[in-house]
PDB file of C-alpha atoms in Angstrom:
ATOM      1  CA  GLN A   1      37.174  79.913 -51.249  1.00 78.00           C
ATOM      2  CA  VAL A   2      33.855  79.515 -50.370  1.00 85.00           C
ATOM      3  CA  GLN A   3      31.545  82.227 -49.206  1.00 91.00           C
ATOM      4  CA  LEU A   4      28.898  81.633 -46.265  1.00 94.00           C
ATOM      5  CA  VAL A   5      26.238  84.295 -45.472  1.00 96.00           C
ATOM      6  CA  GLU A   6      23.906  83.523 -42.177  1.00 97.00           C
ATOM      7  CA  SER A   7      20.167  84.603 -41.633  1.00 97.00           C
ATOM      8  CA  GLY A   8      17.261  83.566 -39.577  1.00 97.00           C
ATOM      9  CA  GLY A   9      17.603  84.602 -36.652  1.00 97.00           C
ATOM     10  CA  GLY A  10      16.139  87.569 -34.146  1.00 98.00           C
ATOM     11  CA  LEU A  11      14.250  86.795 -30.300  1.00 98.00           C
ATOM     12  CA  VAL A  12      11.901  84.042 -30.079  1.00 98.00           C
ATOM     13  CA  GLN A  13       9.987  82.895 -26.370  1.00 98.00           C
ATOM     14  CA  ALA A  14      11.404  80.162 -24.365  1.00 98.00           C
ATOM     15  CA  GLY A  15       9.195  76.635 -26.516  1.00 98.00           C
ATOM     16  CA  GLY A  16       9.576  78.437 -30.381  1.00 98.00           C
ATOM     17  CA  SER A  17      10.756  77.858 -33.224  1.00 98.00           C
ATOM     18  CA  LEU A  18      13.647  79.271 -35.705  1.00 98.00           C
ATOM     19  CA  ARG A  19      15.036  78.766 -38.916  1.00 98.00           C
ATOM     20  CA  LEU A  20      18.518  79.742 -39.154  1.00 98.00           C
ATOM     21  CA  SER A  21      19.721  80.030 -43.593  1.00 98.00           C
ATOM     22  CA  CYS A  22      22.820  79.853 -44.677  1.00 96.00           C
ATOM     23  CA  ALA A  23      23.570  80.810 -48.353  1.00 94.00           C
ATOM     24  CA  ALA A  24      26.716  79.663 -49.622  1.00 91.00           C
ATOM     25  CA  SER A  25      29.380  80.776 -52.615  1.00 88.00           C
ATOM     26  CA  GLY A  26      31.891  78.919 -54.622  1.00 78.00           C
ATOM     27  CA  ARG A  27      32.718  75.893 -56.243  1.00 68.00           C
ATOM     28  CA  THR A  28      33.964  73.817 -53.000  1.00 60.00           C
ATOM     29  CA  PHE A  29      30.092  73.881 -51.507  1.00 59.00           C
ATOM     30  CA  SER A  30      29.075  70.853 -53.182  1.00 63.00           C
ATOM     31  CA  SER A  31      30.909  68.683 -52.216  1.00 65.00           C
ATOM     32  CA  ALA A  32      31.458  70.295 -48.113  1.00 83.00           C
ATOM     33  CA  ALA A  33      30.062  69.007 -45.228  1.00 91.00           C
ATOM     34  CA  MET A  34      28.926  71.185 -43.204  1.00 94.00           C
ATOM     35  CA  GLY A  35      28.375  72.580 -39.638  1.00 96.00           C
ATOM     36  CA  TRP A  36      26.831  74.584 -37.555  1.00 98.00           C
ATOM     37  CA  PHE A  37      28.313  75.992 -33.649  1.00 98.00           C
ATOM     38  CA  ARG A  38      27.349  78.472 -31.404  1.00 98.00           C
ATOM     39  CA  GLN A  39      28.726  81.447 -29.066  1.00 98.00           C
ATOM     40  CA  ALA A  40      27.388  83.030 -26.173  1.00 97.00           C
ATOM     41  CA  PRO A  41      28.754  85.259 -23.455  1.00 91.00           C
ATOM     42  CA  GLY A  42      32.104  84.389 -22.569  1.00 94.00           C
ATOM     43  CA  LYS A  43      32.042  81.315 -23.898  1.00 96.00           C
ATOM     44  CA  GLU A  44      33.876  79.208 -25.832  1.00 96.00           C
ATOM     45  CA  ARG A  45      32.162  78.695 -29.874  1.00 96.00           C
ATOM     46  CA  GLU A  46      30.996  75.035 -29.484  1.00 97.00           C
ATOM     47  CA  PHE A  47      28.816  72.036 -31.992  1.00 98.00           C
ATOM     48  CA  VAL A  48      25.785  71.671 -32.730  1.00 98.00           C
ATOM     49  CA  ALA A  49      25.423  69.930 -35.538  1.00 98.00           C
ATOM     50  CA  SER A  50      27.390  68.721 -39.023  1.00 97.00           C
ATOM     51  CA  ILE A  51      25.789  67.008 -41.866  1.00 95.00           C
ATOM     52  CA  ASN A  52      28.748  65.166 -44.645  1.00 91.00           C
ATOM     53  CA  TRP A  53      28.017  66.520 -48.198  1.00 86.00           C
ATOM     54  CA  SER A  54      24.713  64.511 -49.624  1.00 87.00           C
ATOM     55  CA  GLY A  55      22.673  64.669 -46.667  1.00 89.00           C
ATOM     56  CA  ASP A  56      22.359  61.149 -45.806  1.00 91.00           C
ATOM     57  CA  ASN A  57      24.556  61.459 -42.632  1.00 94.00           C
ATOM     58  CA  THR A  58      24.433  64.006 -39.560  1.00 96.00           C
ATOM     59  CA  TYR A  59      25.058  63.919 -35.917  1.00 97.00           C
ATOM     60  CA  TYR A  60      24.306  66.128 -33.445  1.00 98.00           C
ATOM     61  CA  ALA A  61      25.269  67.700 -30.465  1.00 98.00           C
ATOM     62  CA  ASP A  62      23.259  65.780 -26.734  1.00 98.00           C
ATOM     63  CA  SER A  63      21.918  69.406 -26.885  1.00 97.00           C
ATOM     64  CA  VAL A  64      20.045  69.656 -29.275  1.00 98.00           C
ATOM     65  CA  LYS A  65      19.635  66.470 -30.259  1.00 98.00           C
ATOM     66  CA  GLY A  66      16.046  65.810 -30.527  1.00 98.00           C
ATOM     67  CA  ARG A  67      15.309  69.632 -30.753  1.00 98.00           C
ATOM     68  CA  PHE A  68      17.427  71.245 -33.680  1.00 98.00           C
ATOM     69  CA  THR A  69      17.766  69.878 -37.761  1.00 98.00           C
ATOM     70  CA  ILE A  70      20.307  70.072 -39.706  1.00 98.00           C
ATOM     71  CA  SER A  71      19.769  69.448 -43.822  1.00 96.00           C
ATOM     72  CA  ARG A  72      21.196  71.000 -47.230  1.00 93.00           C
ATOM     73  CA  ASP A  73      19.807  71.847 -50.261  1.00 92.00           C
ATOM     74  CA  ASN A  74      22.481  71.815 -53.130  1.00 87.00           C
ATOM     75  CA  THR A  75      20.568  72.339 -56.102  1.00 88.00           C
ATOM     76  CA  LYS A  76      19.680  75.826 -54.275  1.00 90.00           C
ATOM     77  CA  ASN A  77      23.490  75.999 -52.282  1.00 89.00           C
ATOM     78  CA  THR A  78      22.013  76.801 -48.736  1.00 93.00           C
ATOM     79  CA  LEU A  79      22.966  74.930 -45.478  1.00 95.00           C
ATOM     80  CA  TYR A  80      20.136  75.194 -42.946  1.00 97.00           C
ATOM     81  CA  LEU A  81      19.126  74.560 -39.202  1.00 98.00           C
ATOM     82  CA  GLN A  82      15.645  73.590 -38.056  1.00 98.00           C
ATOM     83  CA  MET A  83      14.985  75.003 -34.357  1.00 98.00           C
ATOM     84  CA  ASN A  84      12.205  74.127 -32.331  1.00 98.00           C
ATOM     85  CA  SER A  85      11.543  73.789 -28.260  1.00 98.00           C
ATOM     86  CA  LEU A  86      14.084  76.586 -27.585  1.00 98.00           C
ATOM     87  CA  LYS A  87      15.230  77.285 -24.280  1.00 98.00           C
ATOM     88  CA  PRO A  88      17.251  80.443 -22.908  1.00 98.00           C
ATOM     89  CA  GLU A  89      20.716  78.100 -22.951  1.00 97.00           C
ATOM     90  CA  ASP A  90      19.878  78.066 -26.790  1.00 98.00           C
ATOM     91  CA  THR A  91      20.142  82.131 -26.883  1.00 98.00           C
ATOM     92  CA  ALA A  92      24.161  82.606 -28.887  1.00 98.00           C
ATOM     93  CA  VAL A  93      25.809  83.822 -32.192  1.00 98.00           C
ATOM     94  CA  TYR A  94      24.982  80.800 -34.184  1.00 98.00           C
ATOM     95  CA  TYR A  95      27.583  80.588 -36.851  1.00 98.00           C
ATOM     96  CA  CYS A  96      27.694  78.127 -40.357  1.00 96.00           C
ATOM     97  CA  ALA A  97      31.035  76.790 -41.463  1.00 95.00           C
ATOM     98  CA  ALA A  98      32.560  74.190 -44.315  1.00 92.00           C
ATOM     99  CA  ARG A  99      35.074  72.342 -44.811  1.00 89.00           C
ATOM    100  CA  ALA A 100      37.435  70.875 -47.908  1.00 85.00           C
ATOM    101  CA  SER A 101      36.089  67.774 -46.882  1.00 85.00           C
ATOM    102  CA  HIS A 102      32.741  65.061 -47.550  1.00 84.00           C
ATOM    103  CA  LEU A 103      32.736  64.300 -44.011  1.00 87.00           C
ATOM    104  CA  ILE A 104      31.237  65.176 -40.756  1.00 90.00           C
ATOM    105  CA  ALA A 105      33.285  66.764 -38.202  1.00 91.00           C
ATOM    106  CA  THR A 106      33.186  68.124 -35.235  1.00 93.00           C
ATOM    107  CA  ILE A 107      35.500  70.547 -33.915  1.00 93.00           C
ATOM    108  CA  GLN A 108      35.996  73.920 -34.708  1.00 93.00           C
ATOM    109  CA  ASP A 109      39.032  73.828 -36.523  1.00 93.00           C
ATOM    110  CA  ASP A 110      38.938  70.795 -38.738  1.00 94.00           C
ATOM    111  CA  TYR A 111      36.236  73.584 -40.369  1.00 94.00           C
ATOM    112  CA  ASP A 112      37.730  75.512 -43.341  1.00 91.00           C
ATOM    113  CA  TYR A 113      35.277  78.497 -43.923  1.00 93.00           C
ATOM    114  CA  TRP A 114      33.279  80.466 -41.443  1.00 95.00           C
ATOM    115  CA  GLY A 115      30.012  82.794 -41.879  1.00 96.00           C
ATOM    116  CA  GLN A 116      29.769  86.085 -39.794  1.00 97.00           C
ATOM    117  CA  GLY A 117      26.520  84.580 -37.218  1.00 97.00           C
ATOM    118  CA  THR A 118      23.585  85.746 -36.306  1.00 98.00           C
ATOM    119  CA  GLN A 119      22.331  86.286 -33.278  1.00 98.00           C
ATOM    120  CA  VAL A 120      19.319  84.234 -31.499  1.00 98.00           C
ATOM    121  CA  THR A 121      17.912  85.403 -28.428  1.00 98.00           C
ATOM    122  CA  VAL A 122      15.150  83.334 -26.254  1.00 98.00           C
ATOM    123  CA  SER A 123      13.427  84.960 -23.837  1.00 97.00           C
ATOM    124  CA  SER A 124      11.534  82.806 -20.406  1.00 93.00           C
TER     125      SER A 124
END
């Protein structure tokens, strides 16, 4: 069993930055690929970024490429999402997720464990 807890969300003006963290517990984390998803009110949950177990392979949604950076520190059992040049369209609840595989995945059905989410609001 993997337990995930996100933090770092908040309210920021357009063009600003936030860094989200996801603290993980459970032995599965050491070999689990992980990802970030987001869900805005009235919309489907969408893929944001993913990273493989060793951290040497990443993938980003086109909407955030060049602005967001996903990383992980396995010694701290923590996943990060650095969010720069934020836009109002980035406003959503952000979720971290883990899967019982080393490989990157971009759809939510491929993930087995989810955090509770953290709210990110970008004002214009």
